[in-house]
XYZ file of C-alpha atoms in Angstrom:
712
model
C 32.651 8.303 -17.976
C 30.317 8.769 -15.035
C 31.420 11.425 -12.562
C 31.219 9.020 -9.614
C 32.061 5.313 -9.508
C 29.859 2.779 -7.723
C 31.711 2.933 -4.400
C 31.234 6.718 -4.250
C 27.450 6.727 -4.703
C 25.241 6.641 -1.614
C 21.449 6.239 -1.788
C 19.402 7.450 1.160
C 15.683 7.785 1.789
C 14.251 10.378 4.185
C 11.463 8.855 6.260
C 9.174 9.965 9.049
C 5.691 10.899 10.150
C 4.064 13.884 8.431
C 5.526 17.148 9.703
C 8.756 15.628 11.040
C 10.857 17.842 8.719
C 12.020 15.574 5.885
C 11.618 18.144 3.111
C 13.330 20.832 5.218
C 16.269 18.485 5.848
C 16.536 17.727 2.122
C 16.654 21.487 1.481
C 19.478 21.855 4.043
C 21.481 19.061 2.436
C 21.204 20.638 -1.014
C 22.168 24.014 0.416
C 25.136 22.675 2.406
C 26.441 20.942 -0.746
C 26.102 24.119 -2.819
C 23.482 22.623 -5.148
C 21.214 25.565 -4.279
C 22.282 28.994 -3.016
C 19.229 29.704 -0.888
C 17.217 27.427 1.353
C 13.522 27.327 0.559
C 10.849 26.520 3.122
C 7.638 24.516 3.126
C 5.693 27.544 4.375
C 6.998 29.728 1.557
C 6.221 26.957 -0.954
C 9.623 27.193 -2.629
C 11.457 23.977 -1.709
C 13.131 21.899 -4.407
C 11.314 18.719 -3.351
C 7.743 19.979 -2.885
C 7.451 21.573 -6.292
C 4.127 20.039 -7.315
C 1.184 22.429 -7.401
C -0.893 20.092 -5.249
C 1.829 19.819 -2.584
C 2.174 23.576 -2.381
C -1.581 23.891 -2.141
C -1.831 21.356 0.705
C 1.431 22.229 2.481
C 2.837 18.695 2.708
C 4.649 16.108 0.582
C 2.467 13.769 -1.470
C 4.930 12.196 -3.901
C 8.432 10.850 -3.354
C 11.103 13.045 -4.985
C 14.569 12.166 -6.225
C 17.324 14.685 -5.411
C 21.110 14.476 -5.194
C 24.051 16.245 -3.615
C 27.804 16.093 -4.012
C 29.628 16.009 -0.713
C 33.369 15.523 -0.137
C 33.955 13.264 -3.127
C 30.670 11.369 -2.843
C 27.346 11.601 -4.608
C 24.368 11.237 -2.281
C 21.061 10.406 -3.944
C 18.226 11.530 -1.678
C 14.632 10.344 -1.942
C 12.280 12.574 0.054
C 9.062 10.745 0.938
C 5.608 11.791 2.170
C 4.695 11.122 5.793
C 0.980 10.408 5.627
C 0.128 6.709 5.560
C -2.229 7.340 2.614
C 0.928 7.559 0.496
C 2.659 4.459 1.839
C 3.268 3.242 -1.722
C 5.656 6.150 -2.328
C 7.595 5.178 0.812
C 7.810 1.482 -0.053
C 8.991 2.201 -3.609
C 11.739 4.445 -2.249
C 12.814 1.884 0.353
C 13.127 -0.720 -2.399
C 16.039 1.164 -3.999
C 17.616 2.985 -1.036
C 20.685 1.653 0.742
C 20.204 3.664 3.951
C 17.176 5.199 5.639
C 17.178 8.384 7.707
C 14.172 8.316 10.032
C 13.271 11.747 11.341
C 11.714 11.924 14.798
C 10.094 15.108 16.017
C 11.628 16.153 19.352
C 8.193 17.462 20.346
C 6.056 14.478 19.293
C 8.471 11.556 19.716
C 7.689 8.283 17.955
C 4.334 8.637 16.199
C 2.044 6.052 14.629
C 3.320 6.855 11.129
C 6.881 6.269 12.327
C 6.020 2.820 13.620
C 4.281 1.860 10.385
C 7.223 2.978 8.245
C 9.614 1.141 10.571
C 7.818 -2.131 9.797
C 8.690 -1.652 6.121
C 12.349 -0.873 6.908
C 12.487 -4.178 8.785
C 11.083 -5.998 5.749
C 13.696 -4.466 3.436
C 16.463 -4.755 6.071
C 17.357 -1.138 5.346
C 20.240 0.254 7.451
C 18.706 3.014 9.580
C 19.859 6.308 11.057
C 17.584 8.118 13.510
C 17.632 11.925 13.428
C 15.877 13.826 16.203
C 14.632 17.028 14.565
C 13.005 20.256 15.812
C 15.373 20.558 18.755
C 14.881 24.338 18.507
C 11.190 23.992 19.463
C 10.237 25.189 22.942
C 8.658 21.792 23.695
C 11.618 19.731 22.453
C 12.522 16.754 24.649
C 15.509 14.810 23.309
C 15.802 12.300 26.166
C 12.113 11.404 26.028
C 12.277 10.944 22.238
C 15.305 8.639 22.524
C 13.606 6.664 25.308
C 10.529 6.198 23.082
C 12.761 5.142 20.170
C 14.388 2.483 22.356
C 10.970 1.332 23.533
C 9.747 0.990 19.940
C 12.875 -0.130 18.078
C 14.969 -1.812 20.778
C 18.251 -1.200 22.555
C 20.149 -1.060 19.266
C 19.159 2.617 19.263
C 22.477 4.245 20.205
C 23.168 7.941 20.796
C 25.901 9.436 18.595
C 24.925 13.045 19.336
C 22.937 14.839 22.000
C 21.868 18.492 22.140
C 22.848 21.284 24.467
C 20.236 23.930 25.228
C 17.390 22.058 23.510
C 14.480 24.434 23.082
C 14.330 27.982 21.794
C 17.987 28.512 22.749
C 19.269 25.399 20.961
C 22.683 26.097 19.429
C 25.057 23.222 20.199
C 25.455 19.478 19.632
C 27.823 17.172 21.484
C 29.127 14.461 19.143
C 30.277 11.405 21.125
C 31.740 9.692 18.042
C 34.066 12.603 17.207
C 34.163 13.701 20.886
C 33.628 17.256 19.721
C 31.044 19.951 20.365
C 29.526 21.733 17.364
C 28.315 25.229 18.202
C 26.135 26.993 15.631
C 25.568 30.669 14.963
C 22.031 31.880 15.697
C 21.112 31.674 12.005
C 22.483 28.121 11.670
C 24.849 26.926 8.952
C 28.493 26.036 9.493
C 29.287 25.304 13.162
C 32.383 26.035 15.189
C 34.195 22.951 16.491
C 34.904 23.281 20.211
C 36.082 21.053 23.046
C 33.330 19.388 25.031
C 32.613 21.502 28.153
C 33.851 20.094 31.459
C 30.259 19.880 32.693
C 29.434 17.481 29.828
C 32.587 15.374 29.723
C 31.377 12.603 32.017
C 28.142 12.144 30.063
C 29.909 12.338 26.702
C 32.568 9.796 27.732
C 29.931 7.362 29.017
C 27.931 7.645 25.765
C 31.165 7.256 23.769
C 31.948 4.038 25.661
C 28.423 2.702 24.993
C 28.772 3.554 21.279
C 32.181 1.868 20.938
C 30.959 -1.248 22.737
C 27.843 -1.376 20.547
C 30.103 -1.402 17.480
C 32.686 -3.835 18.891
C 30.279 -6.403 20.321
C 29.168 -7.553 16.862
C 32.680 -8.230 15.516
C 35.176 -10.554 17.211
C 38.234 -8.774 15.798
C 36.982 -5.357 16.872
C 36.110 -6.709 20.306
C 39.647 -8.059 20.707
C 41.109 -4.680 19.712
C 38.759 -2.911 22.110
C 39.690 -5.201 24.991
C 43.408 -4.773 24.220
C 43.389 -0.976 23.771
C 40.239 0.109 25.562
C 39.333 2.037 22.370
C 38.873 1.697 18.603
C 40.647 3.969 16.148
C 38.827 6.023 13.515
C 39.173 3.459 10.705
C 37.973 0.622 12.949
C 34.971 2.662 14.070
C 34.136 3.614 10.484
C 34.165 0.018 9.244
C 32.505 -1.287 12.401
C 29.678 1.236 12.112
C 29.177 0.394 8.448
C 28.863 -3.330 9.127
C 26.676 -2.753 12.190
C 24.321 -0.588 10.115
C 24.153 -3.159 7.307
C 23.263 -5.954 9.731
C 20.767 -3.880 11.743
C 22.997 -4.149 14.818
C 22.920 -0.413 15.523
C 20.600 2.525 14.895
C 22.687 5.667 15.529
C 20.915 8.809 16.767
C 21.784 12.283 15.435
C 20.555 15.787 16.297
C 18.986 18.329 13.953
C 17.207 21.564 13.509
C 16.358 21.357 9.817
C 14.503 24.669 10.047
C 17.677 26.470 11.178
C 20.133 24.254 9.262
C 21.870 22.854 12.323
C 23.396 19.377 12.128
C 22.765 18.492 8.475
C 26.419 18.833 7.419
C 27.624 16.425 10.106
C 24.864 13.963 9.147
C 26.020 14.084 5.510
C 29.593 13.479 6.630
C 28.470 10.387 8.532
C 26.573 9.132 5.471
C 29.740 9.519 3.365
C 32.023 7.855 5.890
C 29.925 5.146 7.465
C 26.942 4.277 5.285
C 27.157 1.532 2.681
C 27.284 2.051 -1.054
C 25.135 -0.307 -3.130
C 28.140 -2.572 -3.832
C 28.714 -2.994 -0.090
C 25.151 -4.115 0.571
C 24.141 -7.783 0.237
C 23.764 -8.561 -3.497
C 20.339 -8.749 -5.097
C 18.719 -12.101 -5.731
C 16.746 -12.638 -8.925
C 13.402 -14.440 -8.852
C 15.235 -17.465 -10.274
C 17.603 -17.444 -7.290
C 20.664 -16.063 -9.089
C 22.967 -13.594 -7.347
C 23.310 -10.221 -9.066
C 26.447 -8.398 -7.985
C 26.441 -4.601 -8.015
C 29.341 -4.164 -10.421
C 29.713 -1.426 -13.040
C 31.506 -3.924 -15.303
C 28.780 -6.553 -15.026
C 25.799 -7.153 -17.340
C 23.385 -4.217 -17.502
C 20.321 -4.519 -15.268
C 17.931 -1.833 -14.011
C 14.752 -1.922 -11.901
C 11.885 0.538 -12.439
C 10.640 1.666 -9.032
C 8.409 4.607 -9.968
C 6.571 6.023 -12.998
C 5.366 9.604 -13.404
C 3.263 10.956 -16.249
C 4.293 14.468 -17.253
C 1.971 16.612 -19.398
C 3.312 17.270 -22.914
C 6.304 14.972 -22.268
C 5.073 11.475 -21.485
C 6.038 8.932 -18.888
C 9.182 9.436 -16.836
C 10.529 6.141 -15.460
C 12.714 6.225 -12.339
C 15.147 3.356 -11.921
C 18.117 2.039 -10.010
C 21.056 0.471 -11.811
C 21.690 -2.849 -10.074
C 24.427 -4.038 -12.416
C 26.526 -2.763 -15.307
C 26.782 0.702 -16.810
C 23.733 2.161 -18.545
C 24.507 4.392 -21.504
C 22.288 6.647 -23.572
C 21.173 4.809 -26.728
C 21.502 1.358 -25.161
C 18.845 -1.292 -25.836
C 17.614 -3.407 -22.947
C 15.067 -6.200 -22.738
C 12.055 -6.105 -20.434
C 11.974 -9.453 -18.651
C 8.232 -9.220 -17.924
C 7.058 -8.393 -21.449
C 9.979 -9.602 -23.596
C 9.914 -6.239 -25.380
C 13.144 -4.478 -26.329
C 13.382 -0.902 -25.002
C 15.800 1.766 -26.196
C 17.158 4.090 -23.517
C 17.133 7.274 -25.571
C 17.856 9.682 -22.730
C 19.277 9.459 -19.219
C 18.719 12.063 -16.524
C 19.883 13.058 -13.093
C 16.843 14.425 -11.272
C 16.602 17.334 -8.850
C 12.920 17.684 -8.027
C 11.343 18.920 -11.264
C 14.721 19.652 -12.851
C 16.283 17.051 -15.158
C 19.935 17.095 -16.168
C 20.908 14.906 -19.171
C 23.847 12.547 -18.660
C 25.456 9.996 -20.956
C 25.765 7.121 -18.493
C 24.897 5.870 -15.017
C 26.885 3.200 -13.177
C 25.786 0.312 -10.974
C 24.378 1.611 -7.699
C 23.183 4.941 -9.102
C 19.598 6.148 -9.468
C 18.264 8.113 -12.416
C 15.382 8.457 -14.847
C 14.545 7.994 -18.510
C 11.683 9.038 -20.778
C 9.193 7.286 -23.031
C 9.687 3.596 -22.379
C 6.857 2.152 -24.458
C 5.998 -1.103 -22.696
C 7.695 -0.781 -19.336
C 6.008 -0.156 -16.005
C 6.759 0.086 -12.301
C 8.202 -3.193 -10.944
C 9.701 -4.201 -14.316
C 13.318 -5.342 -14.702
C 15.265 -4.387 -17.851
C 18.525 -6.142 -18.686
C 21.066 -6.886 -21.396
C 19.797 -9.148 -24.149
C 20.560 -12.794 -23.600
C 20.069 -12.551 -19.820
C 17.029 -13.604 -17.817
C 17.243 -11.367 -14.787
C 14.038 -10.491 -12.981
C 14.322 -8.762 -9.623
C 11.799 -9.115 -6.807
C 8.737 -6.917 -7.246
C 7.651 -4.288 -4.752
C 4.780 -5.630 -2.644
C 2.278 -2.882 -1.911
C -0.193 -2.863 1.000
C -3.851 -3.714 0.409
C -6.297 -0.788 0.153
C -8.213 0.526 3.165
C -11.008 2.403 1.437
C -13.316 1.930 -1.548
C -15.513 4.412 -3.412
C -17.427 4.293 -6.670
C -16.558 6.818 -9.362
C -18.517 8.087 -12.338
C -18.177 10.958 -14.783
C -20.358 13.970 -14.067
C -21.219 14.313 -17.767
C -22.609 11.589 -19.972
C -20.461 10.491 -22.881
C -17.129 10.910 -21.076
C -16.855 7.341 -19.822
C -14.081 6.454 -22.253
C -12.043 9.504 -21.249
C -12.506 8.567 -17.603
C -11.341 5.028 -18.319
C -8.166 6.417 -19.910
C -7.590 8.751 -16.948
C -7.988 5.913 -14.440
C -5.568 3.750 -16.418
C -3.017 6.573 -16.211
C -3.529 6.903 -12.455
C -2.928 3.200 -11.881
C 0.197 3.349 -14.049
C 1.637 6.031 -11.761
C 0.359 4.671 -8.468
C 0.223 0.879 -7.949
C -1.483 1.323 -4.555
C -4.528 2.663 -6.402
C -6.664 -0.196 -7.739
C -9.470 0.328 -10.236
C -12.137 -2.359 -10.543
C -15.058 -2.479 -12.949
C -17.489 -4.534 -10.880
C -20.003 -6.512 -12.883
C -21.686 -7.553 -9.651
C -22.239 -4.011 -8.361
C -22.446 -2.392 -11.812
C -20.035 0.314 -10.669
C -16.465 1.389 -11.323
C -14.667 1.180 -7.990
C -11.513 2.852 -6.761
C -9.708 1.036 -3.958
C -7.238 3.348 -2.202
C -5.396 3.996 1.048
C -7.622 6.750 2.442
C -9.290 10.131 1.970
C -6.120 12.027 1.122
C -5.124 9.404 -1.407
C -8.563 9.705 -2.996
C -8.385 13.508 -3.006
C -5.110 13.374 -4.930
C -6.633 11.010 -7.506
C -9.585 13.371 -7.968
C -7.272 16.361 -8.347
C -5.252 14.581 -11.049
C -8.369 13.584 -12.991
C -9.767 17.103 -12.887
C -6.530 19.028 -13.521
C -4.530 16.708 -15.763
C -7.388 15.137 -17.717
C -9.919 18.001 -17.513
C -12.730 15.686 -16.425
C -15.390 16.359 -13.852
C -16.097 13.313 -11.719
C -18.078 12.433 -8.640
C -17.465 9.845 -5.970
C -20.429 7.955 -4.604
C -20.925 5.346 -1.947
C -20.192 1.892 -3.369
C -22.916 -0.709 -3.273
C -22.321 -3.522 -0.824
C -21.730 -7.027 -2.247
C -24.325 -8.806 -0.153
C -25.014 -12.506 -0.518
C -28.348 -14.328 -0.293
C -28.988 -17.805 1.043
C -31.722 -19.892 2.701
C -32.271 -21.488 6.110
C -34.798 -24.256 5.458
C -36.048 -26.651 2.790
C -38.798 -25.635 0.364
C -40.532 -27.197 -2.645
C -41.996 -25.341 -5.611
C -43.106 -26.043 -9.123
C -43.580 -23.827 -12.124
C -45.207 -24.390 -15.494
C -44.078 -22.247 -18.394
C -46.572 -22.293 -21.231
C -46.717 -19.952 -24.187
C -48.650 -20.319 -27.420
C -48.538 -17.674 -30.140
C -49.115 -19.559 -33.390
C -46.929 -22.344 -34.687
C -44.605 -24.050 -32.187
C -45.175 -22.882 -28.641
C -43.193 -23.136 -25.408
C -43.850 -25.628 -22.660
C -41.888 -26.778 -19.648
C -42.851 -27.733 -16.110
C -40.369 -28.242 -13.289
C -40.754 -29.542 -9.725
C -37.866 -28.476 -7.543
C -36.678 -28.768 -3.958
C -34.081 -26.404 -2.543
C -32.193 -26.696 0.767
C -29.391 -24.818 2.532
C -26.133 -26.573 1.653
C -23.297 -27.253 4.100
C -20.162 -29.412 4.129
C -20.861 -33.048 5.000
C -24.567 -32.767 4.192
C -26.176 -36.249 3.866
C -27.652 -37.339 0.547
C -31.436 -37.026 0.030
C -33.280 -40.143 1.224
C -36.885 -39.572 0.126
C -36.170 -39.037 -3.570
C -34.069 -41.019 -6.016
C -30.727 -39.504 -6.960
C -29.759 -40.129 -10.601
C -26.908 -37.663 -10.835
C -25.108 -34.908 -8.901
C -22.918 -31.953 -9.889
C -21.130 -29.550 -7.519
C -20.286 -26.043 -8.700
C -17.793 -23.789 -6.932
C -19.297 -20.337 -7.419
C -17.091 -17.453 -8.562
C -18.531 -15.281 -5.792
C -17.999 -17.830 -3.033
C -19.976 -20.770 -1.740
C -21.414 -23.653 -3.751
C -24.380 -24.849 -5.764
C -25.037 -28.597 -5.574
C -27.398 -29.684 -8.377
C -29.186 -33.065 -8.299
C -30.987 -34.908 -11.075
C -33.780 -36.808 -9.318
C -36.033 -37.342 -12.340
C -37.615 -40.801 -12.515
C -39.507 -42.384 -15.370
C -38.481 -39.893 -18.023
C -40.826 -37.111 -16.878
C -38.239 -34.662 -18.286
C -35.594 -35.610 -20.846
C -32.032 -35.463 -19.517
C -31.206 -33.078 -22.369
C -33.315 -30.358 -20.670
C -31.500 -30.524 -17.312
C -28.660 -28.196 -18.436
C -31.334 -25.624 -19.359
C -32.939 -25.914 -15.912
C -29.491 -25.517 -14.347
C -28.884 -22.466 -16.522
C -32.124 -20.882 -15.287
C -31.183 -21.591 -11.656
C -27.707 -20.118 -12.143
C -29.164 -17.046 -13.830
C -31.418 -16.366 -10.832
C -28.528 -17.028 -8.437
C -26.670 -14.152 -10.077
C -29.587 -11.789 -9.410
C -31.004 -13.013 -6.113
C -34.732 -12.678 -5.349
C -34.259 -10.500 -2.234
C -31.826 -7.751 -3.251
C -30.446 -8.756 -6.627
C -27.253 -10.019 -4.909
C -25.486 -13.299 -5.593
C -27.014 -16.453 -4.043
C -24.733 -19.041 -2.443
C -24.707 -22.370 -0.604
C -27.875 -23.966 -1.983
C -28.709 -27.579 -2.874
C -31.207 -27.976 -5.730
C -33.023 -31.222 -6.490
C -35.098 -31.425 -9.687
C -37.408 -34.371 -8.997
C -40.359 -34.118 -11.382
C -41.906 -32.205 -14.239
C -43.664 -32.419 -17.557
C -42.740 -31.830 -21.159
C -44.502 -31.599 -24.510
C -43.342 -33.631 -27.526
C -43.489 -30.555 -29.788
C -43.463 -27.375 -27.667
C -40.794 -28.255 -25.088
C -37.387 -26.714 -25.740
C -34.368 -25.337 -23.912
C -35.738 -21.832 -23.355
C -38.956 -23.235 -21.883
C -37.116 -25.288 -19.269
C -34.668 -22.488 -18.537
C -37.593 -20.165 -17.676
C -39.390 -22.886 -15.724
C -36.232 -23.688 -13.741
C -35.595 -20.005 -12.978
C -39.154 -19.345 -11.776
C -39.348 -22.559 -9.731
C -36.111 -21.619 -8.014
C -37.351 -18.084 -7.344
C -40.577 -19.293 -5.782
C -38.874 -21.966 -3.674
C -36.265 -19.477 -2.498
C -38.905 -17.076 -1.186
C -40.470 -19.927 0.836
C -37.172 -21.264 2.243
C -36.674 -18.654 4.999
C -34.289 -16.565 2.884
C -31.516 -14.611 4.519
C -29.132 -11.831 3.516
C -25.462 -12.248 4.383
C -23.279 -9.153 4.686
C -19.483 -8.935 4.301
C -17.668 -8.610 7.625
C -14.173 -7.141 7.796
C -11.400 -7.700 10.312
C -10.322 -4.207 11.369
C -7.278 -3.332 13.478
C -6.792 0.231 14.696
C -3.432 1.367 16.073
C -3.769 4.379 18.333
C -2.201 6.037 21.386
C -3.477 4.790 24.733
C -5.385 7.996 25.524
C -7.492 7.647 22.356
C -8.518 4.009 22.778
C -11.900 4.847 24.301
C -12.848 7.269 21.532
C -11.821 4.775 18.835
C -13.838 1.983 20.451
C -16.856 4.271 20.713
C -16.706 5.080 17.021
C -16.345 1.406 16.105
C -19.303 0.366 18.254
C -21.466 3.021 16.596
C -20.751 1.113 13.371
C -22.149 -2.200 14.648
C -18.614 -3.396 15.294
C -17.843 -6.247 17.677
C -14.648 -5.332 19.524
C -12.785 -8.596 20.047
C -9.904 -7.319 22.105
C -7.213 -4.768 22.787
C -3.538 -5.667 22.433
C -0.323 -3.714 22.648
C 1.720 -3.248 19.502
C 4.917 -1.336 20.156
C 4.019 1.819 22.043
C 0.420 1.803 20.807
C -2.843 0.086 21.583
C -4.300 -2.169 18.908
C -8.081 -2.355 18.896
C -9.202 -5.525 17.103
C -12.757 -5.709 15.818
C -15.221 -7.199 13.323
C -17.043 -4.523 11.344
C -19.749 -4.852 8.661
C -18.511 -3.389 5.384
C -21.746 -1.404 5.086
C -20.686 0.577 8.171
C -17.114 1.311 7.042
C -18.082 4.221 4.801
C -16.329 7.363 6.050
C -14.303 5.481 8.683
C -10.962 6.734 7.359
C -12.066 10.387 7.653
C -13.687 9.832 11.017
C -10.593 8.169 12.458
C -8.277 10.905 11.207
C -10.548 13.598 12.640
C -11.065 11.777 15.923
C -7.354 11.222 16.558
C -5.832 14.244 14.784
C -4.049 11.847 12.447
C -2.429 9.915 15.306
C -4.101 6.586 14.493
C -3.869 4.107 11.643
C -6.062 1.188 10.645
C -5.824 -1.860 8.441
C -8.702 -3.999 7.283
C -9.226 -7.259 5.447
C -12.217 -9.349 4.431
C -13.119 -11.874 7.112
C -16.392 -13.627 6.255
C -20.051 -13.333 5.322
C -22.434 -13.252 8.278
C -26.226 -12.981 8.677
C -27.580 -9.443 8.695
C -29.840 -8.232 11.558
C -33.499 -8.832 10.698
C -34.634 -5.183 10.807
C -31.808 -4.104 8.481
C -32.521 -7.048 6.185
C -36.191 -6.061 5.950
C -35.244 -2.471 5.138
C -32.845 -3.607 2.425
C -35.452 -5.902 0.822
C -38.060 -3.126 0.825
C -35.641 -0.669 -0.775
C -34.775 -3.184 -3.490
C -38.432 -3.964 -4.187
C -39.194 -0.253 -4.499
C -36.232 0.305 -6.799
C -37.192 -2.733 -8.897
C -40.757 -1.447 -9.234
C -39.560 2.011 -10.293
C -37.366 0.458 -12.979
C -40.283 -1.579 -14.323
C -42.482 1.535 -14.500
C -39.710 3.450 -16.240
């Protein structure tokens, strides 16, 4: 049997901006529970969570880590997450399976941009949230200011459960207004002494206690009646009321910490045990088919894979949460996405890089297994005969794109394998082999995300790679009508080649009237894969060209539209009318008219006031008020059009339109400019005409490159 039943398993995720102290808190919790006998530190590079070589090298968390403690009859699964927004995917995956979030706020920095971004995801998942103000031992700690910012950002549901005494370098005591007790810590931290609240603090503590009790009672009619009758709620009523208030996002309790000195972590763990929901107390999962899946250890087996890690010499380690049933070693489950049967050969409890084999895991618990052959992140596995498929994790779109190539020729296949492995581990990393740009592209969240990918390729796969600036997917079009004709004639003994085409091209737009000066015999409209349209007219009269050659002319036009005359980019939004031509009874064939059509189109295009369109992106930057000017200056240096400034939470949101060609290096620039205090999101908006001088430069560069290739 499993050591803990479903109701005694709690799943929490540690959240917060980079540097808020998540990993240090996780270390305290393991130490307080006796899982480890000495607390490691991030600076000494010996914490249980940040065990990866890359994390120790960089001094911050990069990957989410699964840990667990045993505390007063409960098992607490802890997922420690990175704080940089480049690794948002790790945070979202953890939130998908956690039942409570602990958001750490730095008492010196307050609510930071990263905190706000993470909070948006907790709202999406409806994760019950605890706020923990950390670093209260710092000389610049300001508890009241941090709480005021939290209320400004997250609303008046933010409710103080604890406040510090002597915040700053002399911090050593916490007043708990739920227990109405003061916890006084020795200078080295650890187990506190429970003392009465000092007379000087009683009035404040009693007022905060009243506010807390009312915040719990106001959301439950029965509790409100009891409160009005007695003027108080007993311990059991408060426990249940807090649990329900947390589940329904009616309260966000605030706790005090110094994770560095191990002050406050034990009380926080006690609150998690007593007042936070187990998985079976949370709203049940809904399958994609709309069925309700109850978290019951006696129900049908069902697990959800939320993370995959590739371990050298071992294989893929799949992390999962048991949403129903009891999973036992040796059990066979069916993958709903692939229909493949998977055998669970081994089950593990995970403590950082340490794995402990177990025989079974019950509903609500989180664990890992090795070597699932055809199972990936976001897959649901279930008992045979069921059709459960749980909602997939939705990851954010990428913010940055680079092209990648191997430094040595002949290693392209190895690189392809390495990139496949990266994507398997990290769904926020997207690899695209672009036929249009003739490059392999990596779409990622930012510079740090990219640096981690490079490190993995070089260290795990022993490949040397280089990142280069991606080509820009320009589009070409025209602004006026033009006519051209081309005769293709070739004679080399025997049957020759002959085809002559007269063609008119015009810029196409919705609602365009039909041609009036030439006869229309047929019309086809083609939605182009790269956007825009080609409208192709047959205007041949008197049999000048057989109808059987029109598809060949169209093929030639389409071929040139895929390698535009100006820059080799795709052509869009053109109307083509083939209105005359000549053919030969013997020498005319498909290839002749394909070449004639291509060359006629090319010549007409050059005479039709051609124009290059560049991709424009909608870019929103979230930044503190004092950095708005610097951010706008950087954007304007990139040919951006700033459309407005709005408020979003406590931050300013700068909204702009930026050409994709100018976005190279923006992620690095923004991080440097704002010391990591800003965040941006971008999405494709439209194609727009390029400034003439830049267009001319681009055409000249392409012509030079084309000439060099011909010479070569």
